[in-house]
XYZ file of C-alpha atoms in Angstrom:
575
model
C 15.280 19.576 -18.920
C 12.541 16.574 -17.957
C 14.267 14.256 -15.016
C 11.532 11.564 -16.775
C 13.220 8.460 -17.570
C 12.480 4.784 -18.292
C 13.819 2.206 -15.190
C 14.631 -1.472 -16.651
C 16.257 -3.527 -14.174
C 18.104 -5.598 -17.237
C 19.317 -2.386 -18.445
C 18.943 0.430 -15.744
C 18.460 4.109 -16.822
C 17.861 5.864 -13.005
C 17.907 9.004 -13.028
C 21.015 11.609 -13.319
C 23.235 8.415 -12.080
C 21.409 7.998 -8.330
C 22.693 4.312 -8.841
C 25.937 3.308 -10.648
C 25.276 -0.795 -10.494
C 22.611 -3.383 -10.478
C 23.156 -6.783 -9.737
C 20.470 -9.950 -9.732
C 20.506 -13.309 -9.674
C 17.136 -13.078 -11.468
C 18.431 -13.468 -14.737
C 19.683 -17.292 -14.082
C 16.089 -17.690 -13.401
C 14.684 -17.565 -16.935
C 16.507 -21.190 -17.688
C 14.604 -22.433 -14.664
C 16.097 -23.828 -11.397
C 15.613 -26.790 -9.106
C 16.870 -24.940 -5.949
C 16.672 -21.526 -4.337
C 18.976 -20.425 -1.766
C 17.515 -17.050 -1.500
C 16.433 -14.084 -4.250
C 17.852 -11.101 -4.384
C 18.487 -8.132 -6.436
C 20.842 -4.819 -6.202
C 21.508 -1.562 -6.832
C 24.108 0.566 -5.314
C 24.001 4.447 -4.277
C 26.591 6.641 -6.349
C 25.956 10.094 -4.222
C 25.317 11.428 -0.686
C 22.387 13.365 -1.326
C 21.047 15.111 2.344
C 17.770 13.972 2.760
C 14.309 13.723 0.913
C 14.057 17.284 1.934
C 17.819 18.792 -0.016
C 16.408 16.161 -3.197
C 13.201 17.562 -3.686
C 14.188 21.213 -2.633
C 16.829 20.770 -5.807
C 14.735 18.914 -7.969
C 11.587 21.116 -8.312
C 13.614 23.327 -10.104
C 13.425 21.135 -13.301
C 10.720 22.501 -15.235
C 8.748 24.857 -12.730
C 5.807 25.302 -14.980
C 5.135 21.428 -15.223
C 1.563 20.727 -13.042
C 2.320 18.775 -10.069
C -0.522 18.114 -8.962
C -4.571 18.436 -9.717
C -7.346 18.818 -6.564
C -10.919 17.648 -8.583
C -12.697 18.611 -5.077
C -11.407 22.438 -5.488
C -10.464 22.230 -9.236
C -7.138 23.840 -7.722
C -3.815 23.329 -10.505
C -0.509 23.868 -8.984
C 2.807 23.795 -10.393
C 6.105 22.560 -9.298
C 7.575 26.097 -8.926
C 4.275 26.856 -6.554
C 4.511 23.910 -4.772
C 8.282 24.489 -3.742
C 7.151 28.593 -3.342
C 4.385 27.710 -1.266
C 6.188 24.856 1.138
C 9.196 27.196 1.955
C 6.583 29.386 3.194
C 5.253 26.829 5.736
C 8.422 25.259 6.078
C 9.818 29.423 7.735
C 6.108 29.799 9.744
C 6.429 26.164 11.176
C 10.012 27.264 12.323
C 9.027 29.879 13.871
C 6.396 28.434 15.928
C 9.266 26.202 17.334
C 9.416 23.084 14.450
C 12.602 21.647 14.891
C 14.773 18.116 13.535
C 12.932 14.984 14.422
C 9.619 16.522 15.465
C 6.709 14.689 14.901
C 3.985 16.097 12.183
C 0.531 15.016 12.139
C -1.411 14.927 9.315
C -5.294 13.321 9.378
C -7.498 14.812 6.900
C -8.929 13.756 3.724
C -6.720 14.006 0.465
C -5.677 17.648 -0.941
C -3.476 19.711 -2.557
C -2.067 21.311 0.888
C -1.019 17.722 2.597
C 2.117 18.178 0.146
C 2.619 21.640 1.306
C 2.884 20.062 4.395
C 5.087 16.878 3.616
C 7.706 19.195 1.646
C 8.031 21.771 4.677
C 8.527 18.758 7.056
C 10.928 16.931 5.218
C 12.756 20.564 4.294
C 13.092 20.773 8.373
C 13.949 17.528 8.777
C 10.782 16.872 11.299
C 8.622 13.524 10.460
C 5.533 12.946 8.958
C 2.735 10.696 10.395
C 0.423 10.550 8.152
C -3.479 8.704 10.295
C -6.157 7.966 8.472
C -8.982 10.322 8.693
C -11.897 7.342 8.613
C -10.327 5.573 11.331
C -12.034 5.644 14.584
C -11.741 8.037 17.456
C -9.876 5.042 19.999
C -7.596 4.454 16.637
C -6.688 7.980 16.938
C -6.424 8.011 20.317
C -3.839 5.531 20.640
C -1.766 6.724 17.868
C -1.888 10.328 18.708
C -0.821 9.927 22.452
C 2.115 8.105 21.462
C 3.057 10.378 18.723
C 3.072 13.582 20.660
C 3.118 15.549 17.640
C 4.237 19.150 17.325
C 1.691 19.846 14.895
C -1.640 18.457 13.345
C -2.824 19.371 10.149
C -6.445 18.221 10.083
C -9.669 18.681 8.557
C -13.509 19.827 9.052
C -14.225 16.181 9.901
C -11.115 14.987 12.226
C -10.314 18.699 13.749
C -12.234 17.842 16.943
C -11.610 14.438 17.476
C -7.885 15.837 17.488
C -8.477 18.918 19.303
C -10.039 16.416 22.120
C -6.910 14.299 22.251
C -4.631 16.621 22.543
C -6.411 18.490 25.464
C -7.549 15.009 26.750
C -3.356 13.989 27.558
C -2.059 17.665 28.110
C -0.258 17.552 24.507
C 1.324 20.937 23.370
C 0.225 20.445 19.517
C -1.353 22.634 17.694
C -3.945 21.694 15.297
C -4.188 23.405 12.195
C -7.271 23.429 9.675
C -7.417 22.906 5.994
C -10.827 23.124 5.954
C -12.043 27.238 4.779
C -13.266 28.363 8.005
C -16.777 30.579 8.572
C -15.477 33.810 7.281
C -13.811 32.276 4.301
C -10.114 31.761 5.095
C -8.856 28.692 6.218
C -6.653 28.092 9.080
C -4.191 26.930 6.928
C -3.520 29.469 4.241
C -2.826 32.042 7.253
C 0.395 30.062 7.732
C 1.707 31.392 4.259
C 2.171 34.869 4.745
C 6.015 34.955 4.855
C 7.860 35.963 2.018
C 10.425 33.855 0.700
C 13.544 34.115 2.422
C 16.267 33.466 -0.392
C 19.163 32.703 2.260
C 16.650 29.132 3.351
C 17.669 26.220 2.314
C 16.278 22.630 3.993
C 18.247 21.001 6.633
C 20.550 18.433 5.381
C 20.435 14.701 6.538
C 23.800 12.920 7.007
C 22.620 9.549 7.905
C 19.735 8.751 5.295
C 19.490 5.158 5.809
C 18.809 5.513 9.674
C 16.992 8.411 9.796
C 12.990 8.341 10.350
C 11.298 10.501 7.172
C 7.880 9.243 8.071
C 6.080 6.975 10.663
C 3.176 5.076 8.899
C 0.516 3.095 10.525
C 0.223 -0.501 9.388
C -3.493 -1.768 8.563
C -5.048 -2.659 11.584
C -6.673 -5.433 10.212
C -6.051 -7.448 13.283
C -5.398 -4.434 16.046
C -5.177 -1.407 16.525
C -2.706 -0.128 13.684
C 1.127 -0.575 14.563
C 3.243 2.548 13.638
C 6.431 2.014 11.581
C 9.565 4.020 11.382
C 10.554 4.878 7.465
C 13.957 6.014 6.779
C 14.546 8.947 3.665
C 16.333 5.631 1.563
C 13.625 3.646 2.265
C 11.481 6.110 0.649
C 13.882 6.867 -1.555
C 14.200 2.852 -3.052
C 10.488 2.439 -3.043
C 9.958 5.801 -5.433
C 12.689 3.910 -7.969
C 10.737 0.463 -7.283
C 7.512 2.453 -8.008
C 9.074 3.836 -11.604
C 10.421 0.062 -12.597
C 6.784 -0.855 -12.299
C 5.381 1.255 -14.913
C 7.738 2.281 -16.845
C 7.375 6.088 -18.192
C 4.808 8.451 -16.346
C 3.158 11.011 -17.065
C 0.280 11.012 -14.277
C -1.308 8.887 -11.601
C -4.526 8.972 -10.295
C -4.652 7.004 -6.356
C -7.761 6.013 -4.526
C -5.875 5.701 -1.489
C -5.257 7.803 1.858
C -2.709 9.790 2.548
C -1.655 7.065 5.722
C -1.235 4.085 2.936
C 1.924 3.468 2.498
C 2.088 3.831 -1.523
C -0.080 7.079 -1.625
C 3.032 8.381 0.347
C 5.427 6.906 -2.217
C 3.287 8.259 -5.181
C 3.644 11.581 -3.997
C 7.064 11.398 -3.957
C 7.596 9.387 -6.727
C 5.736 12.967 -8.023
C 8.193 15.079 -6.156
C 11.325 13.331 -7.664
C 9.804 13.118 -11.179
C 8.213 15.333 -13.590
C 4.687 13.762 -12.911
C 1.362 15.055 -12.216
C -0.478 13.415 -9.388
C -4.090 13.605 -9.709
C -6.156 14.322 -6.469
C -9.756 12.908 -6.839
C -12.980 13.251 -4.459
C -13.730 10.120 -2.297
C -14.311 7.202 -4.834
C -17.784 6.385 -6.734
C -18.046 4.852 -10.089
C -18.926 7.755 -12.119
C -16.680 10.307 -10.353
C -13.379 8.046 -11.296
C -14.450 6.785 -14.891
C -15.049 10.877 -15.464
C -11.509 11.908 -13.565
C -9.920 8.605 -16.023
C -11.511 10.394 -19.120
C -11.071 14.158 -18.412
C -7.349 14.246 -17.055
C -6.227 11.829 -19.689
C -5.182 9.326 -16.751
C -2.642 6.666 -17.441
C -1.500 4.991 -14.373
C -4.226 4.259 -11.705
C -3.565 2.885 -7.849
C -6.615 0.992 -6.032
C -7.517 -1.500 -4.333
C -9.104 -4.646 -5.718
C -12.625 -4.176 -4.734
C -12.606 -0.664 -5.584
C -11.781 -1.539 -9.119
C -14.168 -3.763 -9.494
C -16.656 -1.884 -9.123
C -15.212 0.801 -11.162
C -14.801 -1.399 -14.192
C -17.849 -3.364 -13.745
C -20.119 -0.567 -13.168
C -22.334 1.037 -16.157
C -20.172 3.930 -16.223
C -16.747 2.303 -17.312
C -19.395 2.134 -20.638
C -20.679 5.819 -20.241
C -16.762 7.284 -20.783
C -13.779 7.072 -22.977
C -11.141 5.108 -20.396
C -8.957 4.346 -23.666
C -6.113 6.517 -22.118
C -5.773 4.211 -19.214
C -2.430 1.841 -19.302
C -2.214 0.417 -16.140
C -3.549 -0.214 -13.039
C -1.718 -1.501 -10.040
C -3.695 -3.543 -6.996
C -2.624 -5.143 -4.433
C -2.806 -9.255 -3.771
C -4.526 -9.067 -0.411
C -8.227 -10.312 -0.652
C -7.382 -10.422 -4.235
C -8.456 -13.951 -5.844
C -7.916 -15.438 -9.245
C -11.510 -14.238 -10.129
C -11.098 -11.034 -9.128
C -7.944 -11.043 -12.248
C -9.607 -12.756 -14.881
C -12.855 -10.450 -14.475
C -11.066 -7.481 -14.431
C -9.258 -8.531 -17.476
C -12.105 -9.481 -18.927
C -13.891 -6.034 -18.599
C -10.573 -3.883 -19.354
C -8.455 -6.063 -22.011
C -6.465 -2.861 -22.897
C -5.401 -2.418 -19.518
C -2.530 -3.816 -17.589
C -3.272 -5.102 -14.452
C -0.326 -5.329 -12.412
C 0.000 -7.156 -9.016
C 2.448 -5.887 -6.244
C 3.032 -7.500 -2.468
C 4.416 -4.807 -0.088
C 3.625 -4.714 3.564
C 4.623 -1.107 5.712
C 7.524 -2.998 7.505
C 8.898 -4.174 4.270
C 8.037 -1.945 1.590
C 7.484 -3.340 -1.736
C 8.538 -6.878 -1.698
C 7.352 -7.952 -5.267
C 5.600 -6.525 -8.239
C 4.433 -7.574 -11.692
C 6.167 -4.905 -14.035
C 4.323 -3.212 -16.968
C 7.368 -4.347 -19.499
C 6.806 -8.284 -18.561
C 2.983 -8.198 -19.003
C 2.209 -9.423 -22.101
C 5.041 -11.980 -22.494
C 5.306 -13.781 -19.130
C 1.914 -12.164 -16.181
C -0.566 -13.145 -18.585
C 0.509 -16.704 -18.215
C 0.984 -16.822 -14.390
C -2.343 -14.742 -13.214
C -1.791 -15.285 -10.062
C 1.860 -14.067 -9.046
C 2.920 -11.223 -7.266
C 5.705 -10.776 -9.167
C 9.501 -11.211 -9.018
C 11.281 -9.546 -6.197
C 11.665 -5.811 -6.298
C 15.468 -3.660 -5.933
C 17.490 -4.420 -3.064
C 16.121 -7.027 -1.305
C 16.325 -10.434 -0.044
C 13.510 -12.642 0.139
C 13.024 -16.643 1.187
C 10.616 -19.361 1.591
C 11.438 -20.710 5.341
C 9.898 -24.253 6.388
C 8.256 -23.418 9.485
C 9.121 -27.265 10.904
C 12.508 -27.509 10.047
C 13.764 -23.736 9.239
C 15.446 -24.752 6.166
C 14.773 -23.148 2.575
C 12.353 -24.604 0.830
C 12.449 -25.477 -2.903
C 10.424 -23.925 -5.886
C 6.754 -24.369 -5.661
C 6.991 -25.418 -1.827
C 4.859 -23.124 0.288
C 6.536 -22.155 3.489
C 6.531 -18.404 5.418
C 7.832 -15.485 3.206
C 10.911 -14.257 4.725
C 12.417 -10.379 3.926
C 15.918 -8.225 4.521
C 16.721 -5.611 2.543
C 16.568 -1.804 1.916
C 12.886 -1.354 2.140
C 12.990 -3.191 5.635
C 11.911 -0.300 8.865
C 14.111 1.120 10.950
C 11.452 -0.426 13.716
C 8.314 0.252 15.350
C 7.734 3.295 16.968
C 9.202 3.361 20.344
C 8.164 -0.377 20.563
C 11.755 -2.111 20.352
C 10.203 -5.197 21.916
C 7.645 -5.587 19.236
C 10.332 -4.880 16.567
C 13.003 -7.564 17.694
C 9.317 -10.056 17.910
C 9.120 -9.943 13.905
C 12.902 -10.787 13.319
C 14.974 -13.438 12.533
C 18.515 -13.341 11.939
C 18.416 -10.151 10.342
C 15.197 -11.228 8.269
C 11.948 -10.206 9.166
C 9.130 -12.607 8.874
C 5.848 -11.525 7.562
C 3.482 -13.669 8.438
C 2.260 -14.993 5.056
C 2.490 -17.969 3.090
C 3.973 -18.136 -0.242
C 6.499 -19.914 -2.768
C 8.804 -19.418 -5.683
C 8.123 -21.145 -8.668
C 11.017 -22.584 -10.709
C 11.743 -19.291 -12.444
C 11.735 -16.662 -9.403
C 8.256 -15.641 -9.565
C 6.529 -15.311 -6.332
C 2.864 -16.676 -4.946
C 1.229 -15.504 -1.915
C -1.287 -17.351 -0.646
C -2.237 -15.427 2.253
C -1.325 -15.160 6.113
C -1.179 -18.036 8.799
C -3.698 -16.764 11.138
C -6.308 -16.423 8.328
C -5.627 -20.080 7.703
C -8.705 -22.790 8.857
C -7.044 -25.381 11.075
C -8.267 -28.836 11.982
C -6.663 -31.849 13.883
C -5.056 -33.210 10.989
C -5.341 -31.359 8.211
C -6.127 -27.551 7.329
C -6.903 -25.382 4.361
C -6.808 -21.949 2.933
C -10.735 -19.939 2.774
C -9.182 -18.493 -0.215
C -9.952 -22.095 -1.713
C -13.688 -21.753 -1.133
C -14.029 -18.328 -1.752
C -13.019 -18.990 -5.225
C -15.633 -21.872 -5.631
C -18.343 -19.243 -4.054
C -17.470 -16.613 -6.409
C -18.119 -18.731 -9.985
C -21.688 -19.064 -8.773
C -23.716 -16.268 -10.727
C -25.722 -14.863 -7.665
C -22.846 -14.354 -5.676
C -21.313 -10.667 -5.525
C -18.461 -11.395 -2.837
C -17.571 -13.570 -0.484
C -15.201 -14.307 2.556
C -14.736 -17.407 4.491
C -13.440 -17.656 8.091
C -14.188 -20.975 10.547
C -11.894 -22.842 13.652
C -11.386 -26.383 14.580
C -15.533 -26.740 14.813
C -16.721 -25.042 12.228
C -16.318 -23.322 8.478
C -18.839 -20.077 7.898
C -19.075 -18.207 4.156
C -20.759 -15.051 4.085
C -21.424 -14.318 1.067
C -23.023 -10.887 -0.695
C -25.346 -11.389 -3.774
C -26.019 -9.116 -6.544
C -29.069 -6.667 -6.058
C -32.225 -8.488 -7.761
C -30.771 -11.517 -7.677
C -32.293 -15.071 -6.505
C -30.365 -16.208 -3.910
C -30.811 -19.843 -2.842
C -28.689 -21.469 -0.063
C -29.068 -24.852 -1.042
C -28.740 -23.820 -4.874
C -24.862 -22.974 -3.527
C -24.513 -25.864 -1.291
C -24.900 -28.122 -4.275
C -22.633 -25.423 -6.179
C -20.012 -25.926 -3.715
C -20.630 -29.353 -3.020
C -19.760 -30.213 -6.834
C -16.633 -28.327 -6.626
C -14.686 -28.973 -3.600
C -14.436 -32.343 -1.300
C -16.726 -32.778 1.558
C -14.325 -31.616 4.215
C -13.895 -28.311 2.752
C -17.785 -27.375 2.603
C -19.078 -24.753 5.120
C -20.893 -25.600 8.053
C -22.933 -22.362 7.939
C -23.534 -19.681 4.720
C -24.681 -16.600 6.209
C -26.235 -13.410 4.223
C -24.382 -10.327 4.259
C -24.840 -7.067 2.972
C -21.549 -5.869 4.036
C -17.943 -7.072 5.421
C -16.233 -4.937 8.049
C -12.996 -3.743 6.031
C -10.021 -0.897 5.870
C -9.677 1.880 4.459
C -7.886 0.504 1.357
C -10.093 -2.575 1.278
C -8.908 -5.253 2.972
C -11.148 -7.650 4.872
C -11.125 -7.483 8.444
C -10.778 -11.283 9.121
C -10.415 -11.094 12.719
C -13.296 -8.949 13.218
C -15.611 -11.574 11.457
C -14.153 -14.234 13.317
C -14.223 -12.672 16.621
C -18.126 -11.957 16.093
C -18.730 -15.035 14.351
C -16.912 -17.912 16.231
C -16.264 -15.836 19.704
C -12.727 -17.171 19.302
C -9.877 -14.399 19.912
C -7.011 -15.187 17.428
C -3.655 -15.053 17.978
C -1.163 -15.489 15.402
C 0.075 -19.057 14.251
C 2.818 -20.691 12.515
C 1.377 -24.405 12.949
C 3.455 -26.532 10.377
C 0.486 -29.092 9.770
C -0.863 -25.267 7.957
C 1.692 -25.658 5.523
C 1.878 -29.205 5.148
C -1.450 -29.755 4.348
C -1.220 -26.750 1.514
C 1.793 -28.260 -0.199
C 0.024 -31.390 -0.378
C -2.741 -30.486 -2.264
C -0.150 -28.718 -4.096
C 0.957 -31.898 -5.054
């Protein structure tokens, strides 16, 4: 028996009845409104069911022999019946070395087939998983990893010393634990396995699901060091159905991402719940993902924006059959209206499908694969309409009332998805809230018919005495001009700075894009400076570091705003 189903929020088909109802006041939207309260759509849990850790230990007994999940680096194939075989095994070592409820779980390495191993034997003991991102520097480590005081770290060739260090460094009893095969040819890692399985186990069962920490995921860190957030089992839970509503049926995914970004965590489990295959591929070049597209037949891909630009620009989207590939989600930050139409342009076949989540929140709003052709095409631009259980609204930051479609104020969220809090940081948690709703920092709007727009966050807004505007704006102009690869735009009260990237080869003139720009946009919106770069500072997952440039740039340190002549002076143009 498959558990693989289609999800339509107008007429939901969840699996094996997890939820009995749906509500959503969505549907008035389609006739168009001239007010919005708030947004908000439903669906209500039918079953206690014990914890990520009792779901998945029942549900990989559905069709054993199914693959689970593909490793391109070691060509290693596992099923689901080896992948629940081979995590009860961990799951009885880690016990015995002393892994108990609520223990903390490390895991910093770079993607493979054993980091589920290790998820599925944590969440079958009922300990949490922090996933840290293995490219992130030694400090970032260090300050995550001393506040974590994990039981365990599972780590790799490249992060096993930096770890090691830490722990010895603040007199922390984890032990680290290598995936990486070791000088006489047996990993650290596969020496945990050696227990037979014990047919009496069976996980530990979770009463409270909806306030009890699964996983503890580090935000971005595009402004600091990363912030970790508590994330209950029906947080994960809601964002694997959210996930399925996207894209309809799967069969496999293919994700660029790390392990510590947030979705990669809710693909695998979206893989764990489902009958799909999650494909595992070596760190990302052109020709290495067109190939992976083309060999394993892949139909859903997850990556970031810049990533798949170069992956569908590149001579090798030409060199391989990518006809198999449906859809392709990326996210909206750093993502401009360029950035969609080129894409399009290169893959016509392909959906391209926007989604807006942040850690704290989950997924907030997507673009879903069944509205594509009749409604995204015409509004390139959205994030989407609001995802399952959730409540979002556009606040005026003057006069904290609700704004009205197409009126840009600060995105507001409650809902499901929303964190149990940050990490031993109740301070910082009760900062971000208000009245139950947390506020995430960005601007956006609802049109008339409930779809949502993010423009981007206050502090990466360009303020002057009197007016302000969005570098978004400009970057857009900079882009059209045919020597320009990329481009990102930061400034303060004094001044507005592009750097911009050209194309290898190509002919770069700065007063050739002055004039450019200068034929575009109004005077007050030209830059002060245009600076040559060959690279911007950026995440792991591809976001701009925006504070970084202007920190180096402007010697400003930036705090976080909510100014309202921001959004005044956004709506206006809007006008």
């Amino acid at each position: 028996m498959s558990r693989r189903t289609t999800v339509s929020s107008d007429s939901p088909m969840f699996p094996e009845g997890i939820f009995h109802s749906i509500t959503s006041n969505t549907k008035n939207l389609r006739m168009g409104i001239s007010s919005i309260s708030s947004i908000h759509r439903t669906i209500s849990m039918s079953r206690v069911y014990g914890g990520l850790g009792v779901l998945y230990y029942g549900g990989l007994e559905i069709d054993l022999d199914k693959i689970l999940q593909v490793d391109i680096n070691t060509s290693r194939t596992e099923s689901r019946g080896t992948v629940k075989a081979r995590s009860i095994k961990l799951a009885l070592e880690m016990s015995a070395r002393g892994v108990m409820e609520k223990d903390i779980i490390v895991i910093c390495s770079q993607n493979n087939v054993d980091e589920t191993i290790v998820i599925l034997a944590s969440l079958f003991l009922g300990a949490i998983v922090a996933p840290l991102d293995p490219e992130g520097s030694y400090k970032e480590k260090e300050f995550l990893i001393k506040q974590l005081k994990p039981k365990m770290c599972f780590v790799d060739s490249r992060t096993v010393t930096y770890v090691q260090r830490i722990l010895h460094k603040y007199k922390l009893r984890g032990t680290a634990i290598n995936f990486s095969v070791e000088s006489g040819g047996i990993s650290e890692f596969s020496k945990l396995l050696h227990h037979k399985e014990d047919e009496k186990f069976r996980p530990v069962h979770i009463s409270d699901t909806k306030r009890t920490v699964a996983f503890v995921l580090p935000t971005q860190g595009t402004t600091d060091f990363p912030k970790l957030v508590c994330i209950s089992h029906d947080n994960i839970r809601l964002q694997c159905l959210i996930f399925y509503e996207i894209f309809q049926d799967l069969t496999n995914v293919l994700s660029f991402f790390p392990l510590s970004w947030y979705f990669h965590i809710v693909t695998i489990c979206v893989c764990l719940e489902f009958v799909v295959t999650l494909i595992i591929p070596r760190p990302f070049n052109e020709r290495n993902g067109c190939k992976i597209i083309q060999d394993f037949n892949v139909e859903c891909l997850i990556i970031g924006t810049d990533y798949a630009i170069r992956l569908f620009h590149s001579s090798a989207s030409k060199d391989f059959n990518l006809n198999c590939l449906k859809s392709v989600l990326i996210g909206l930050n750093n993502t401009l209206k360029h950035d969609i139409f080129s894409l399009r342009q290169s893959m016509p076949k392909v959906m391209f499908l926007s989604s807006y989540f942040l850690v704290e929140t989950g997924c907030i709003a997507a673009t879903k694969s069944k509205d594509y052709n009749s409604i995204i095409l015409e509004r390139p631009m959205t994030a989407g309409t609001i995802t399952l259980n959730c409540k979002v609204k556009i606040i005026d930051v003057k006069t904290k009332e609700i704004c009205p479609p197409r009126k840009y104020g600060e995105i507001y969220y409650t809902g499901d998805g929303l964190m149990l809090g940050y990490f031993k940081d109740p301070e910082k948690t009760l900062e971000v809230r208000e009245k139950g709703y947390f506020r995430t920092g960005d601007i956006g709007m609802f049109d008339e018919f409930g779809w949502l727009y993010v423009l981007g966050r206050f502090e990466d807004m360009i303020e002057f005495d009197e007016w302000s505007l969005s570098p978004m704006d400009i970057e857009e102009v900079i882009l059209r001009h045919p020597t320009v690869k990329d481009a990102v735009v930061v400034g303060n009260a004094k001044e507005v700075v592009a750097l911009v990237k050209k194309y290898p080869d190509a002919k770069f003139e700065e007063s050739d894009l002055t004039r450019h720009i200068g034929e575009s946009l109004p005077s007050k919106y030209w830059p002060s400076r245009i600076i040559l770069q060959e690279h911007f500072p950026r995440t792991t997952v591809g976001s701009v570091r925006r504070k970084k440039i202007r920190e180096d740039l402007l010697q400003i340190t930036v705090r976080y705003s909510s100014s309202m002549s921001i959004i005044s002076e956004i709506n206006r143009l809007q006008q």
